[in-house]
Tab-separated table of C-alpha atoms in Angstrom:
chain	number	residue	atom	x	y	z
A	28	UNK	CA	4.172	-5.448	24.372
A	29	UNK	CA	0.667	-5.213	22.963
A	30	UNK	CA	-2.705	-4.179	24.233
A	31	UNK	CA	-1.280	-1.350	26.313
A	32	UNK	CA	-2.336	2.271	26.346
A	33	UNK	CA	-0.105	3.469	23.490
A	34	UNK	CA	-2.437	5.000	20.929
A	35	UNK	CA	-2.621	3.067	17.697
A	36	UNK	CA	-2.594	4.577	14.247
A	37	UNK	CA	-4.759	2.373	12.076
A	38	UNK	CA	-5.312	1.793	8.416
A	39	UNK	CA	-7.713	-0.657	6.825
A	40	UNK	CA	-8.233	-1.402	3.172
A	41	UNK	CA	-7.233	-3.582	0.280
A	42	UNK	CA	-3.655	-4.794	0.030
A	43	UNK	CA	-3.041	-3.345	-3.418
A	44	UNK	CA	-0.101	-1.341	-4.788
A	45	UNK	CA	-1.905	1.989	-4.567
A	46	UNK	CA	-2.357	1.495	-0.834
A	47	UNK	CA	1.367	1.393	-0.104
A	48	UNK	CA	1.354	5.190	-0.046
A	49	UNK	CA	-1.277	5.005	2.671
A	50	UNK	CA	1.145	2.978	4.809
A	51	UNK	CA	3.807	5.668	4.385
A	52	UNK	CA	1.201	8.290	5.281
A	53	UNK	CA	0.102	6.370	8.375
A	54	UNK	CA	3.655	6.259	9.672
A	55	UNK	CA	4.131	9.948	8.848
A	56	UNK	CA	1.070	10.713	10.936
A	57	UNK	CA	2.487	8.780	13.889
A	58	UNK	CA	5.818	10.563	13.508
A	59	UNK	CA	4.206	13.967	13.328
A	60	UNK	CA	2.607	13.366	16.695
A	61	UNK	CA	5.864	12.017	18.168
A	62	UNK	CA	8.425	14.638	17.168
A	63	UNK	CA	11.060	13.180	19.479
A	64	UNK	CA	11.422	10.082	17.269
A	65	UNK	CA	14.876	9.839	15.742
A	66	UNK	CA	14.570	10.226	11.948
A	67	UNK	CA	17.012	7.331	11.490
A	68	UNK	CA	14.783	5.010	13.518
A	69	UNK	CA	11.777	6.115	11.526
A	70	UNK	CA	13.546	5.671	8.204
A	71	UNK	CA	14.745	2.158	8.995
A	72	UNK	CA	11.409	1.104	10.496
A	73	UNK	CA	9.597	2.447	7.445
A	74	UNK	CA	11.943	0.531	5.157
A	75	UNK	CA	11.221	-2.682	7.066
A	76	UNK	CA	7.439	-2.466	7.299
A	77	UNK	CA	7.093	-1.493	3.653
A	78	UNK	CA	8.951	-4.670	2.689
A	79	UNK	CA	6.424	-6.720	4.635
A	80	UNK	CA	3.557	-4.728	3.128
A	81	UNK	CA	5.038	-5.351	-0.330
A	82	UNK	CA	5.073	-9.043	0.413
A	83	UNK	CA	1.344	-9.049	1.128
A	84	UNK	CA	0.594	-6.932	-1.956
A	85	UNK	CA	2.710	-9.120	-4.226
A	86	UNK	CA	1.911	-12.570	-2.941
A	87	UNK	CA	-1.434	-12.281	-1.145
A	88	UNK	CA	-4.196	-14.209	-2.928
A	89	UNK	CA	-6.749	-13.760	-4.322
A	90	UNK	CA	-4.848	-10.841	-5.840
A	91	UNK	CA	-6.638	-7.532	-5.429
A	92	UNK	CA	-9.113	-8.954	-2.951
A	93	UNK	CA	-6.940	-9.322	0.128
A	94	UNK	CA	-7.811	-6.886	2.890
A	95	UNK	CA	-5.351	-5.677	5.470
A	96	UNK	CA	-5.240	-3.752	8.670
A	97	UNK	CA	-2.114	-1.905	9.763
A	98	UNK	CA	-1.654	-0.635	13.288
A	99	UNK	CA	1.353	1.434	14.337
A	100	UNK	CA	2.146	2.237	17.950
A	101	UNK	CA	4.912	4.425	19.297
A	102	UNK	CA	6.195	3.789	22.788
A	103	UNK	CA	8.992	5.330	24.775
A	104	UNK	CA	11.507	2.690	23.784
A	105	UNK	CA	10.112	1.103	20.626
A	106	UNK	CA	7.947	1.504	17.572
A	107	UNK	CA	5.629	-1.332	16.628
A	108	UNK	CA	3.560	-2.307	13.622
A	109	UNK	CA	0.961	-5.013	13.401
A	110	UNK	CA	-0.310	-6.163	10.057
A	111	UNK	CA	-3.267	-8.487	9.624
A	112	UNK	CA	-4.263	-9.679	6.188
A	113	UNK	CA	-6.936	-11.972	4.815
A	114	UNK	CA	-4.702	-13.598	2.211
A	115	UNK	CA	-4.203	-17.296	1.731
A	116	UNK	CA	-2.277	-19.503	4.139
A	117	UNK	CA	1.284	-18.310	3.877
A	118	UNK	CA	4.614	-19.471	5.205
A	119	UNK	CA	7.265	-16.769	5.096
A	120	UNK	CA	10.832	-17.896	4.433
A	121	UNK	CA	12.248	-16.255	7.523
A	122	UNK	CA	15.888	-16.398	8.488
A	123	UNK	CA	17.361	-16.444	4.991
A	124	UNK	CA	20.624	-14.668	4.282
A	125	UNK	CA	20.760	-11.532	2.168
A	126	UNK	CA	20.924	-12.677	-1.481
A	127	UNK	CA	24.101	-12.245	-3.510
A	128	UNK	CA	24.929	-8.937	-5.100
A	129	UNK	CA	23.652	-9.793	-8.566
A	130	UNK	CA	20.291	-11.171	-7.426
A	131	UNK	CA	17.354	-9.099	-8.612
A	132	UNK	CA	14.956	-10.320	-5.941
A	133	UNK	CA	14.682	-12.030	-2.577
A	134	UNK	CA	15.828	-9.108	-0.428
A	135	UNK	CA	12.512	-7.983	1.053
A	136	UNK	CA	12.282	-10.218	4.087
A	137	UNK	CA	16.046	-10.182	4.829
A	138	UNK	CA	15.941	-6.354	4.797
A	139	UNK	CA	13.006	-6.315	7.209
A	140	UNK	CA	14.668	-8.850	9.491
A	141	UNK	CA	17.896	-6.853	9.556
A	142	UNK	CA	16.137	-3.640	10.532
A	143	UNK	CA	13.722	-4.967	13.130
A	144	UNK	CA	14.393	-6.289	16.597
A	145	UNK	CA	11.317	-8.469	16.498
A	146	UNK	CA	9.496	-9.868	13.520
A	147	UNK	CA	6.961	-12.574	14.115
A	148	UNK	CA	4.469	-14.191	11.823
A	149	UNK	CA	1.547	-16.372	12.739
A	150	UNK	CA	-1.627	-17.597	11.161
A	151	UNK	CA	-4.689	-17.134	13.351
A	152	UNK	CA	-7.937	-18.612	12.006
A	153	UNK	CA	-8.185	-17.124	8.513
A	154	UNK	CA	-5.824	-14.210	9.073
A	155	UNK	CA	-2.086	-13.774	8.595
A	156	UNK	CA	-0.581	-11.701	11.374
A	157	UNK	CA	2.772	-9.899	11.369
A	158	UNK	CA	4.195	-8.281	14.479
A	159	UNK	CA	7.138	-5.955	13.880
A	160	UNK	CA	9.133	-4.007	16.443
A	161	UNK	CA	12.149	-1.744	16.273
A	162	UNK	CA	13.723	-0.609	19.519
A	163	UNK	CA	14.542	3.066	19.497
A	164	UNK	CA	17.888	4.747	19.813
A	165	UNK	CA	20.171	2.013	18.561
A	166	UNK	CA	23.192	2.314	16.355
A	167	UNK	CA	22.101	2.193	12.728
A	168	UNK	CA	23.140	-0.845	10.700
A	169	UNK	CA	26.514	-0.912	9.075
B	28	UNK	CA	6.868	7.699	-10.106
B	29	UNK	CA	7.814	9.829	-13.039
B	30	UNK	CA	11.332	10.299	-14.246
B	31	UNK	CA	13.124	12.703	-16.431
B	32	UNK	CA	15.603	11.529	-18.994
B	33	UNK	CA	18.450	13.512	-20.470
B	34	UNK	CA	20.492	12.160	-23.348
B	35	UNK	CA	23.966	13.662	-23.051
B	36	UNK	CA	25.300	11.968	-26.150
B	37	UNK	CA	27.795	9.571	-24.595
B	38	UNK	CA	25.521	8.730	-21.675
B	39	UNK	CA	21.936	9.081	-20.499
B	40	UNK	CA	20.835	10.470	-17.153
B	41	UNK	CA	17.638	9.046	-15.681
B	42	UNK	CA	16.140	11.030	-12.821
B	43	UNK	CA	13.391	9.151	-10.996
B	44	UNK	CA	11.311	11.027	-8.464
B	45	UNK	CA	9.423	10.007	-5.356
B	46	UNK	CA	9.218	6.391	-4.315
B	47	UNK	CA	11.279	3.873	-6.229
B	48	UNK	CA	9.171	0.885	-5.288
B	49	UNK	CA	7.238	-2.080	-6.579
B	50	UNK	CA	4.866	0.278	-8.366
B	51	UNK	CA	7.505	2.285	-10.182
B	52	UNK	CA	10.313	-0.250	-10.606
B	53	UNK	CA	8.725	-1.980	-13.641
B	54	UNK	CA	8.496	1.385	-15.452
B	55	UNK	CA	12.167	2.003	-14.813
B	56	UNK	CA	13.091	-1.498	-15.963
B	57	UNK	CA	11.106	-1.091	-19.180
B	58	UNK	CA	12.829	2.205	-19.946
B	59	UNK	CA	16.295	0.800	-19.276
B	60	UNK	CA	15.487	-2.154	-21.533
B	61	UNK	CA	14.551	0.261	-24.325
B	62	UNK	CA	17.671	2.364	-23.856
B	63	UNK	CA	20.028	-0.605	-23.825
B	64	UNK	CA	18.296	-2.045	-26.868
B	65	UNK	CA	18.967	1.293	-28.579
B	66	UNK	CA	22.695	0.983	-27.744
B	67	UNK	CA	22.483	3.521	-24.966
B	68	UNK	CA	24.035	1.432	-22.243
B	69	UNK	CA	25.927	4.108	-20.319
B	70	UNK	CA	23.397	5.173	-17.743
B	71	UNK	CA	23.544	7.450	-14.737
B	72	UNK	CA	20.620	7.206	-12.341
B	73	UNK	CA	20.360	10.515	-10.526
B	74	UNK	CA	18.607	9.610	-7.279
B	75	UNK	CA	18.473	13.032	-5.657
B	76	UNK	CA	14.681	13.176	-5.975
B	77	UNK	CA	14.030	9.633	-4.723
B	78	UNK	CA	12.938	9.781	-1.087
B	79	UNK	CA	12.392	6.047	-0.617
B	80	UNK	CA	13.571	2.849	-2.236
B	81	UNK	CA	12.429	-0.700	-1.558
B	82	UNK	CA	13.745	-4.093	-2.605
B	83	UNK	CA	11.866	-3.855	-5.919
B	84	UNK	CA	13.691	-0.612	-6.696
B	85	UNK	CA	16.979	-2.244	-5.773
B	86	UNK	CA	16.136	-5.166	-8.037
B	87	UNK	CA	15.434	-2.775	-10.903
B	88	UNK	CA	18.807	-1.088	-10.411
B	89	UNK	CA	20.627	-4.419	-10.330
B	90	UNK	CA	18.715	-5.643	-13.371
B	91	UNK	CA	19.614	-2.450	-15.205
B	92	UNK	CA	23.236	-2.748	-14.159
B	93	UNK	CA	23.445	-6.289	-15.538
B	94	UNK	CA	21.807	-5.320	-18.816
B	95	UNK	CA	24.021	-2.276	-19.250
B	96	UNK	CA	27.213	-4.190	-18.484
B	97	UNK	CA	26.080	-6.982	-20.778
B	98	UNK	CA	26.065	-4.406	-23.565
B	99	UNK	CA	29.476	-2.885	-22.842
B	100	UNK	CA	27.998	-0.140	-20.740
B	101	UNK	CA	27.364	0.496	-17.073
B	102	UNK	CA	24.705	1.812	-14.735
B	103	UNK	CA	25.890	4.157	-12.015
B	104	UNK	CA	23.921	5.779	-9.240
B	105	UNK	CA	24.454	9.350	-8.082
B	106	UNK	CA	23.204	11.776	-5.444
B	107	UNK	CA	21.386	9.161	-3.367
B	108	UNK	CA	19.701	10.318	-0.178
B	109	UNK	CA	20.135	8.838	3.271
B	110	UNK	CA	17.491	6.119	3.000
B	111	UNK	CA	18.798	4.884	-0.336
B	112	UNK	CA	22.387	4.901	0.920
B	113	UNK	CA	21.398	2.996	4.064
B	114	UNK	CA	19.597	0.310	2.074
B	115	UNK	CA	22.414	-0.035	-0.461
B	116	UNK	CA	24.833	-0.561	2.400
B	117	UNK	CA	22.582	-2.939	4.324
B	118	UNK	CA	22.184	-5.161	1.269
B	119	UNK	CA	25.877	-4.926	0.318
B	120	UNK	CA	24.837	-3.541	-3.055
B	121	UNK	CA	27.096	-0.538	-2.547
B	122	UNK	CA	29.900	-2.926	-3.564
B	123	UNK	CA	28.672	-3.202	-7.140
B	124	UNK	CA	26.569	-0.047	-7.314
B	125	UNK	CA	29.043	2.428	-5.890
B	126	UNK	CA	27.072	5.535	-5.042
B	127	UNK	CA	28.646	8.640	-6.565
B	128	UNK	CA	28.020	11.974	-4.853
B	129	UNK	CA	27.120	13.733	-8.105
B	130	UNK	CA	26.146	12.958	-11.676
B	131	UNK	CA	29.356	14.638	-12.831
B	132	UNK	CA	31.448	12.219	-10.793
B	133	UNK	CA	29.403	9.252	-11.964
B	134	UNK	CA	29.996	10.070	-15.644
B	135	UNK	CA	33.632	11.156	-15.193
B	136	UNK	CA	35.113	8.816	-17.827
B	137	UNK	CA	32.242	8.881	-20.331
């Protein structure tokens, strides 16, 4: 799944709101060089990884000082993102149901989980690591 | 994100552009707060120029909807693109934020 020959598209910087556009741009670059990707797959994958990126931007501490590294890889049957950040020890509340209709928050991680086939989090030394995969060519949600 | 605003007398159309995300959502929320406080609680959010929404944008829409309805108004969304429609459906928010195809249809009884 990782460490293979698929070229990685990488981004490094501070996990701050202004850098979210850079994540969109990174994915756009990967898509441009893989024109066979289904736009629906790309759209749903983008939606998912941005939610995880948001999480780091919003909750990573010390705020404004957390650095991250995004790597996106496109393979024949899947698209993968890895996100490492230097934020504080963090325990994501994975596996929660989508909040009720009138909730104004709490949807980020459930959205990502619904749109990805794999989403794994682990803490390695002083780094938080997210591994996110969407298999290509599936029926869209709903 | 910037957004245009058109006061049509009985309702106001807000037209955000670009990414409706954690950067832009607070600006939208602040504007909706001001409008509702000014008794302009019938709001149409024309989403045709929004190419991406995240959970913060959704939260801003739901927050606006609650404020508008709490003041005898409503917040309706129109002309959403495919990503916005997919996320509304995924989160079940299309049940309370029914996406209208056009602004005209959204404001039909106002």
